């Protein structure tokens, strides 16, 4: 099948566009017929189930006071590490600035 540029050019004023039969294109169907009909699945279409899963287990009880104490300890450690890192950065900055100025 050969393609020519005539099918892509704009029609002149007052002329009709070429019909699909003449350009080799298929004529699109008119209207919408709707979705295809559905069919019920046959009986027994699911595989048989032999085992039932066990019911979920109970979670272990939580000690809220112990959890809060551990979170407080972790927060204290985090703040301590942050303060030490900030102090080291301040000392290094002071050393760098003193070397540049003097």
CSV table of N, CA, C and O in Angstrom, one decimal:
chain,number,residue,atom,x,y,z
A,1,UNK,N,0.9,-1.2,0.0
A,1,UNK,CA,0.0,0.0,0.0
A,1,UNK,C,0.9,1.2,0.0
A,1,UNK,O,1.8,1.3,0.8
A,2,UNK,N,0.6,2.1,-0.9
A,2,UNK,CA,1.4,3.3,-1.0
A,2,UNK,C,0.7,4.5,-0.4
A,2,UNK,O,-0.6,4.6,-0.5
A,3,UNK,N,1.4,5.4,0.3
A,3,UNK,CA,0.8,6.5,0.9
A,3,UNK,C,1.2,7.8,0.1
A,3,UNK,O,2.4,7.9,-0.3
A,4,UNK,N,0.3,8.6,-0.2
A,4,UNK,CA,0.6,9.8,-0.9
A,4,UNK,C,0.3,11.0,0.0
A,4,UNK,O,-0.5,10.9,1.0
A,5,UNK,N,0.9,12.1,-0.3
A,5,UNK,CA,0.6,13.3,0.6
A,5,UNK,C,-0.7,14.0,0.3
A,5,UNK,O,-1.1,14.8,1.1
A,6,UNK,N,-1.4,13.6,-0.7
A,6,UNK,CA,-2.7,14.2,-1.0
A,6,UNK,C,-3.7,13.9,0.1
A,6,UNK,O,-4.6,14.8,0.4
A,7,UNK,N,-3.6,12.8,0.8
A,7,UNK,CA,-4.6,12.5,1.9
A,7,UNK,C,-4.4,13.3,3.1
A,7,UNK,O,-5.3,13.5,3.9
A,8,UNK,N,-3.1,13.9,3.2
A,8,UNK,CA,-2.8,14.7,4.4
A,8,UNK,C,-3.0,16.2,4.2
A,8,UNK,O,-2.9,17.0,5.1
A,9,UNK,N,-3.2,16.6,2.9
A,9,UNK,CA,-3.3,18.0,2.6
A,9,UNK,C,-4.7,18.6,2.9
A,9,UNK,O,-5.7,17.8,2.9
A,10,UNK,N,-4.7,19.8,3.3
A,10,UNK,CA,-6.0,20.4,3.6
A,10,UNK,C,-6.8,20.6,2.4
A,10,UNK,O,-6.3,21.0,1.3
A,11,UNK,N,-8.1,20.3,2.4
A,11,UNK,CA,-8.9,20.5,1.2
A,11,UNK,C,-9.1,22.0,0.9
A,11,UNK,O,-9.0,22.9,1.8
A,12,UNK,N,-9.2,22.3,-0.3
A,12,UNK,CA,-9.4,23.7,-0.8
A,12,UNK,C,-10.7,24.2,-0.3
A,12,UNK,O,-11.6,23.5,0.1
A,13,UNK,N,-10.8,25.6,-0.4
A,13,UNK,CA,-12.1,26.2,0.1
A,13,UNK,C,-13.2,25.7,-0.8
A,13,UNK,O,-13.1,25.7,-2.0
A,14,UNK,N,-14.3,25.3,-0.2
A,14,UNK,CA,-15.5,24.9,-0.9
A,14,UNK,C,-15.5,23.5,-1.3
A,14,UNK,O,-16.5,23.0,-1.9
A,15,UNK,N,-14.5,22.8,-1.1
A,15,UNK,CA,-14.4,21.4,-1.5
A,15,UNK,C,-14.7,20.5,-0.3
A,15,UNK,O,-14.4,20.8,0.9
A,16,UNK,N,-15.1,19.3,-0.5
A,16,UNK,CA,-15.4,18.3,0.6
A,16,UNK,C,-14.2,17.4,0.8
A,16,UNK,O,-13.4,17.2,-0.1
A,17,UNK,N,-14.0,17.0,2.0
A,17,UNK,CA,-12.9,16.1,2.2
A,17,UNK,C,-13.1,14.8,1.5
A,17,UNK,O,-14.2,14.4,1.2
A,18,UNK,N,-12.0,14.1,1.2
A,18,UNK,CA,-12.2,12.8,0.4
A,18,UNK,C,-12.9,11.8,1.3
A,18,UNK,O,-12.7,11.7,2.5
A,19,UNK,N,-13.7,11.0,0.7
A,19,UNK,CA,-14.5,9.9,1.4
A,19,UNK,C,-13.5,8.8,1.8
A,19,UNK,O,-12.5,8.6,1.0
A,20,UNK,N,-13.8,8.1,2.9
A,20,UNK,CA,-12.8,7.1,3.3
A,20,UNK,C,-12.7,5.9,2.3
A,20,UNK,O,-11.7,5.3,2.2
A,21,UNK,N,-13.8,5.7,1.5
A,21,UNK,CA,-13.7,4.6,0.5
A,21,UNK,C,-12.7,4.9,-0.6
A,21,UNK,O,-12.0,4.0,-1.1
A,22,UNK,N,-12.6,6.2,-0.9
A,22,UNK,CA,-11.6,6.5,-2.0
A,22,UNK,C,-10.2,6.6,-1.5
A,22,UNK,O,-9.3,6.4,-2.3
A,23,UNK,N,-10.0,6.8,-0.2
A,23,UNK,CA,-8.6,6.9,0.3
A,23,UNK,C,-8.1,5.6,0.8
A,23,UNK,O,-6.9,5.5,1.2
A,24,UNK,N,-8.9,4.5,0.8
A,24,UNK,CA,-8.4,3.2,1.2
A,24,UNK,C,-8.6,3.0,2.7
A,24,UNK,O,-8.2,1.9,3.2
A,25,UNK,N,-9.2,3.9,3.4
A,25,UNK,CA,-9.5,3.7,4.8
A,25,UNK,C,-10.8,2.9,5.1
A,25,UNK,O,-11.7,3.0,4.2
A,26,UNK,N,-10.9,2.3,6.2
A,26,UNK,CA,-12.1,1.6,6.5
A,26,UNK,C,-13.1,2.6,7.0
A,26,UNK,O,-12.8,3.5,7.7
A,27,UNK,N,-14.4,2.3,6.7
A,27,UNK,CA,-15.5,3.2,7.1
A,27,UNK,C,-15.8,2.8,8.6
A,27,UNK,O,-16.1,1.6,8.9
A,28,UNK,N,-15.7,3.8,9.5
A,28,UNK,CA,-16.0,3.5,10.9
A,28,UNK,C,-17.5,3.2,11.1
A,28,UNK,O,-18.3,3.8,10.4
A,29,UNK,N,-17.8,2.3,12.0
A,29,UNK,CA,-19.2,2.0,12.2
A,29,UNK,C,-19.9,3.2,12.9
A,29,UNK,O,-19.3,3.9,13.7
A,30,UNK,N,-21.1,3.4,12.6
A,30,UNK,CA,-21.9,4.5,13.3
A,30,UNK,C,-22.6,4.0,14.5
A,30,UNK,O,-23.1,2.9,14.5
A,31,UNK,N,-22.7,4.8,15.5
A,31,UNK,CA,-23.4,4.5,16.7
A,31,UNK,C,-22.6,3.6,17.6
A,31,UNK,O,-21.6,3.0,17.3
A,32,UNK,N,-23.1,3.4,18.8
A,32,UNK,CA,-22.5,2.6,19.8
A,32,UNK,C,-23.5,1.5,20.2
A,32,UNK,O,-24.6,1.7,20.7
A,33,UNK,N,-23.1,0.3,20.0
A,33,UNK,CA,-23.9,-0.9,20.3
A,33,UNK,C,-24.0,-1.3,21.7
A,33,UNK,O,-24.8,-2.1,22.1
A,34,UNK,N,-23.1,-0.7,22.5
A,34,UNK,CA,-23.1,-1.0,24.0
A,34,UNK,C,-22.1,-2.1,24.2
A,34,UNK,O,-21.5,-2.7,23.3
A,35,UNK,N,-21.9,-2.4,25.5
A,35,UNK,CA,-20.9,-3.4,25.9
A,35,UNK,C,-21.4,-4.8,25.5
A,35,UNK,O,-22.6,-5.0,25.3
A,36,UNK,N,-20.5,-5.8,25.4
A,36,UNK,CA,-20.9,-7.1,25.0
A,36,UNK,C,-21.7,-7.7,26.2
A,36,UNK,O,-21.5,-7.3,27.3
A,37,UNK,N,-22.6,-8.6,25.9
A,37,UNK,CA,-23.4,-9.2,27.0
A,37,UNK,C,-22.5,-10.1,27.9
A,37,UNK,O,-21.5,-10.7,27.5
A,38,UNK,N,-22.8,-10.1,29.2
A,38,UNK,CA,-22.0,-10.9,30.2
A,38,UNK,C,-22.7,-12.2,30.4
A,38,UNK,O,-23.9,-12.3,30.3
A,39,UNK,N,-21.9,-13.2,30.8
A,39,UNK,CA,-22.5,-14.5,31.1
A,39,UNK,C,-22.1,-14.8,32.5
A,39,UNK,O,-21.1,-14.5,33.0
A,40,UNK,N,-23.0,-15.5,33.2
A,40,UNK,CA,-22.7,-16.0,34.5
A,40,UNK,C,-21.7,-17.0,34.5
A,40,UNK,O,-21.6,-17.9,33.6
A,41,UNK,N,-20.8,-17.1,35.5
A,41,UNK,CA,-19.7,-18.1,35.5
A,41,UNK,C,-20.4,-19.4,35.8
A,41,UNK,O,-21.4,-19.5,36.5
A,42,UNK,N,-19.8,-20.5,35.3
A,42,UNK,CA,-20.4,-21.8,35.6
A,42,UNK,C,-20.3,-22.2,37.1
A,42,UNK,O,-19.5,-21.6,37.8
A,43,UNK,N,-21.2,-23.0,37.5
A,43,UNK,CA,-21.2,-23.4,39.0
A,43,UNK,C,-19.9,-24.2,39.3
A,43,UNK,O,-19.5,-25.0,38.5
A,44,UNK,N,-19.4,-23.9,40.4
A,44,UNK,CA,-18.2,-24.6,40.8
A,44,UNK,C,-16.9,-24.0,40.2
A,44,UNK,O,-15.9,-24.8,40.0
A,45,UNK,N,-16.9,-22.8,39.7
A,45,UNK,CA,-15.8,-22.3,39.0
A,45,UNK,C,-14.6,-21.9,39.9
A,45,UNK,O,-13.5,-21.8,39.5
A,46,UNK,N,-14.9,-21.8,41.2
A,46,UNK,CA,-13.8,-21.6,42.2
A,46,UNK,C,-13.1,-22.9,42.6
A,46,UNK,O,-13.8,-23.9,42.7
A,47,UNK,N,-11.8,-22.9,42.9
A,47,UNK,CA,-11.2,-24.1,43.3
A,47,UNK,C,-11.7,-24.4,44.8
A,47,UNK,O,-12.1,-23.5,45.5
A,48,UNK,N,-11.7,-25.7,45.1
A,48,UNK,CA,-12.2,-26.0,46.5
A,48,UNK,C,-11.2,-25.5,47.5
A,48,UNK,O,-10.0,-25.5,47.3
A,49,UNK,N,-11.8,-25.2,48.7
A,49,UNK,CA,-11.0,-24.7,49.8
A,49,UNK,C,-10.9,-25.8,50.8
A,49,UNK,O,-12.0,-26.3,51.3
A,50,UNK,N,-9.7,-26.3,51.1
A,50,UNK,CA,-9.6,-27.4,52.1
A,50,UNK,C,-9.2,-26.9,53.5
A,50,UNK,O,-9.6,-27.5,54.4
A,51,UNK,N,-8.4,-25.9,53.6
A,51,UNK,CA,-7.9,-25.4,54.9
A,51,UNK,C,-8.5,-24.1,55.2
A,51,UNK,O,-8.5,-23.2,54.4
A,52,UNK,N,-8.9,-23.9,56.4
A,52,UNK,CA,-9.3,-22.6,56.9
A,52,UNK,C,-8.2,-22.0,57.7
A,52,UNK,O,-7.6,-22.7,58.5
A,53,UNK,N,-7.8,-20.7,57.5
A,53,UNK,CA,-6.8,-20.1,58.2
A,53,UNK,C,-7.2,-20.0,59.7
A,53,UNK,O,-8.3,-19.8,60.0
A,54,UNK,N,-6.2,-20.1,60.6
A,54,UNK,CA,-6.5,-20.0,62.0
A,54,UNK,C,-6.9,-18.5,62.3
A,54,UNK,O,-6.5,-17.6,61.6
A,55,UNK,N,-7.6,-18.3,63.4
A,55,UNK,CA,-8.0,-17.0,63.7
A,55,UNK,C,-6.7,-16.2,64.2
A,55,UNK,O,-5.7,-16.8,64.6
A,56,UNK,N,-6.7,-14.9,64.1
A,56,UNK,CA,-5.5,-14.1,64.5
A,56,UNK,C,-5.3,-14.3,66.0
A,56,UNK,O,-6.2,-14.4,66.8
A,57,UNK,N,-4.0,-14.2,66.3
A,57,UNK,CA,-3.6,-14.4,67.7
A,57,UNK,C,-3.7,-13.0,68.4
A,57,UNK,O,-3.8,-12.0,67.8
A,58,UNK,N,-3.7,-13.1,69.7
A,58,UNK,CA,-3.8,-11.9,70.6
A,58,UNK,C,-2.4,-11.3,70.6
A,58,UNK,O,-1.4,-12.0,70.7
A,59,UNK,N,-2.3,-9.9,70.5
A,59,UNK,CA,-1.1,-9.2,70.7
A,59,UNK,C,-0.6,-9.3,72.1
A,59,UNK,O,-1.4,-9.4,73.0
A,60,UNK,N,0.7,-9.2,72.3
A,60,UNK,CA,1.2,-9.2,73.7
A,60,UNK,C,0.8,-7.8,74.3
A,60,UNK,O,0.7,-6.8,73.7
A,61,UNK,N,0.5,-7.9,75.6
A,61,UNK,CA,0.2,-6.6,76.3
A,61,UNK,C,1.4,-5.6,76.3
A,61,UNK,O,2.5,-6.0,76.4
A,62,UNK,N,1.1,-4.4,76.2
A,62,UNK,CA,2.1,-3.3,76.1
A,62,UNK,C,2.2,-2.6,77.4
A,62,UNK,O,1.2,-2.3,78.0
A,63,UNK,N,3.4,-2.4,77.9
A,63,UNK,CA,3.7,-1.6,79.1
A,63,UNK,C,3.9,-0.1,78.6
A,63,UNK,O,5.0,0.2,78.2
A,64,UNK,N,2.9,0.7,78.7
A,64,UNK,CA,3.0,2.1,78.2
A,64,UNK,C,4.0,2.9,79.0
A,64,UNK,O,4.8,3.7,78.4
A,65,UNK,N,4.1,2.7,80.3
A,65,UNK,CA,5.1,3.5,81.1
A,65,UNK,C,6.5,3.1,80.7
A,65,UNK,O,7.4,4.0,80.6
A,66,UNK,N,6.8,1.8,80.4
A,66,UNK,CA,8.1,1.4,80.0
A,66,UNK,C,8.4,2.0,78.6
A,66,UNK,O,9.6,2.4,78.3
A,67,UNK,N,7.5,2.0,77.7
A,67,UNK,CA,7.7,2.5,76.3
A,67,UNK,C,8.0,4.0,76.4
A,67,UNK,O,8.9,4.5,75.8
A,68,UNK,N,7.2,4.8,77.3
A,68,UNK,CA,7.5,6.2,77.4
A,68,UNK,C,8.9,6.5,78.0
A,68,UNK,O,9.6,7.4,77.6
A,69,UNK,N,9.3,5.6,79.0
A,69,UNK,CA,10.6,5.8,79.5
A,69,UNK,C,11.7,5.6,78.5
A,69,UNK,O,12.7,6.3,78.4
A,70,UNK,N,11.5,4.5,77.7
A,70,UNK,CA,12.5,4.3,76.6
A,70,UNK,C,12.6,5.4,75.6
A,70,UNK,O,13.6,5.7,75.1
A,71,UNK,N,11.4,5.9,75.2
A,71,UNK,CA,11.4,7.0,74.3
A,71,UNK,C,12.1,8.3,74.9
A,71,UNK,O,12.8,9.0,74.2
A,72,UNK,N,11.9,8.5,76.2
A,72,UNK,CA,12.5,9.7,76.8
A,72,UNK,C,14.1,9.5,76.8
A,72,UNK,O,14.8,10.4,76.5
A,73,UNK,N,14.5,8.2,77.1
A,73,UNK,CA,16.0,8.0,77.1
A,73,UNK,C,16.5,8.1,75.7
A,73,UNK,O,17.6,8.7,75.5
A,74,UNK,N,15.8,7.7,74.7
A,74,UNK,CA,16.3,7.8,73.3
A,74,UNK,C,16.3,9.3,72.9
A,74,UNK,O,17.3,9.7,72.2
A,75,UNK,N,15.3,10.1,73.3
A,75,UNK,CA,15.3,11.5,73.0
A,75,UNK,C,16.5,12.2,73.7
A,75,UNK,O,17.2,13.1,73.1
A,76,UNK,N,16.8,11.9,74.9
A,76,UNK,CA,17.9,12.4,75.6
A,76,UNK,C,19.2,12.1,74.9
A,76,UNK,O,20.1,13.0,74.8
A,77,UNK,N,19.4,10.9,74.5
A,77,UNK,CA,20.6,10.5,73.8
A,77,UNK,C,20.8,11.2,72.5
A,77,UNK,O,21.8,11.7,72.1
A,78,UNK,N,19.7,11.4,71.7
A,78,UNK,CA,19.7,12.1,70.5
A,78,UNK,C,20.1,13.5,70.7
A,78,UNK,O,20.9,14.1,69.9
A,79,UNK,N,19.5,14.2,71.6
A,79,UNK,CA,19.8,15.6,71.9
A,79,UNK,C,21.3,15.7,72.3
A,79,UNK,O,22.0,16.7,72.0
A,80,UNK,N,21.8,14.8,73.1
A,80,UNK,CA,23.2,14.8,73.6
A,80,UNK,C,24.2,14.7,72.4
A,80,UNK,O,25.1,15.4,72.3
A,81,UNK,N,23.9,13.7,71.5
A,81,UNK,CA,24.7,13.6,70.3
A,81,UNK,C,24.7,14.8,69.5
A,81,UNK,O,25.7,15.3,68.9
A,82,UNK,N,23.5,15.4,69.3
A,82,UNK,CA,23.4,16.6,68.5
A,82,UNK,C,24.1,17.8,69.1
A,82,UNK,O,24.8,18.6,68.4
A,83,UNK,N,24.1,17.9,70.5
A,83,UNK,CA,24.8,19.0,71.1
A,83,UNK,C,26.4,18.8,71.0
A,83,UNK,O,27.1,19.8,70.8
A,84,UNK,N,26.8,17.6,71.1
A,84,UNK,CA,28.3,17.3,71.0
A,84,UNK,C,28.7,17.7,69.5
A,84,UNK,O,29.7,18.3,69.3
A,85,UNK,N,27.9,17.2,68.5
A,85,UNK,CA,28.2,17.5,67.1
A,85,UNK,C,28.2,19.0,66.9
A,85,UNK,O,29.1,19.6,66.2
A,86,UNK,N,27.3,19.8,67.5
A,86,UNK,CA,27.2,21.2,67.3
A,86,UNK,C,28.4,21.9,67.9
A,86,UNK,O,29.0,22.8,67.4
A,87,UNK,N,28.8,21.4,69.1
A,87,UNK,CA,30.0,22.0,69.8
A,87,UNK,C,31.3,21.7,68.9
A,87,UNK,O,32.1,22.6,68.8
A,88,UNK,N,31.4,20.5,68.4
A,88,UNK,CA,32.6,20.3,67.5
A,88,UNK,C,32.6,21.2,66.3
A,88,UNK,O,33.6,21.7,65.9
A,89,UNK,N,31.4,21.4,65.7
A,89,UNK,CA,31.3,22.3,64.5
A,89,UNK,C,31.7,23.7,64.9
A,89,UNK,O,32.3,24.4,64.1
A,90,UNK,N,31.2,24.2,66.1
A,90,UNK,CA,31.6,25.6,66.5
A,90,UNK,C,33.1,25.7,66.7
A,90,UNK,O,33.7,26.7,66.2
A,91,UNK,N,33.7,24.7,67.3
A,91,UNK,CA,35.1,24.8,67.6
A,91,UNK,C,35.9,24.7,66.2
A,91,UNK,O,36.8,25.5,66.0
A,92,UNK,N,35.5,23.9,65.3
A,92,UNK,CA,36.1,23.8,64.0
A,92,UNK,C,35.9,25.1,63.2
A,92,UNK,O,36.9,25.6,62.6
A,93,UNK,N,34.8,25.7,63.3
A,93,UNK,CA,34.5,27.0,62.6
A,93,UNK,C,35.4,28.1,63.2
A,93,UNK,O,35.9,28.9,62.5
A,94,UNK,N,35.5,28.1,64.5
A,94,UNK,CA,36.4,29.1,65.1
A,94,UNK,C,37.8,28.9,64.7
A,94,UNK,O,38.5,29.9,64.5
A,95,UNK,N,38.3,27.7,64.7
A,95,UNK,CA,39.6,27.4,64.3
A,95,UNK,C,39.9,27.9,62.8
A,95,UNK,O,40.9,28.5,62.5
A,96,UNK,N,38.9,27.6,61.9
A,96,UNK,CA,39.1,28.0,60.5
A,96,UNK,C,39.1,29.5,60.4
A,96,UNK,O,39.9,30.0,59.6
A,97,UNK,N,38.2,30.1,61.1
A,97,UNK,CA,38.1,31.6,61.0
A,97,UNK,C,39.3,32.2,61.5
A,97,UNK,O,39.8,33.3,61.0
A,98,UNK,N,39.9,31.7,62.7
A,98,UNK,CA,41.1,32.3,63.2
A,98,UNK,C,42.3,32.1,62.3
A,98,UNK,O,43.2,33.0,62.3
A,99,UNK,N,42.4,31.0,61.6
A,99,UNK,CA,43.5,30.8,60.6
A,99,UNK,C,43.4,31.8,59.5
A,99,UNK,O,44.3,32.3,58.9
A,100,UNK,N,42.1,32.1,59.0
A,100,UNK,CA,41.9,33.0,57.9
A,100,UNK,C,42.2,34.4,58.3
A,100,UNK,O,42.8,35.2,57.6
A,101,UNK,N,41.8,34.8,59.5
A,101,UNK,CA,42.0,36.2,60.0
A,101,UNK,C,43.4,36.5,60.4
A,101,UNK,O,43.9,37.6,60.2
A,102,UNK,N,44.1,35.5,61.0
A,102,UNK,CA,45.4,35.8,61.5
A,102,UNK,C,46.5,35.2,60.7
A,102,UNK,O,46.8,34.3,60.2
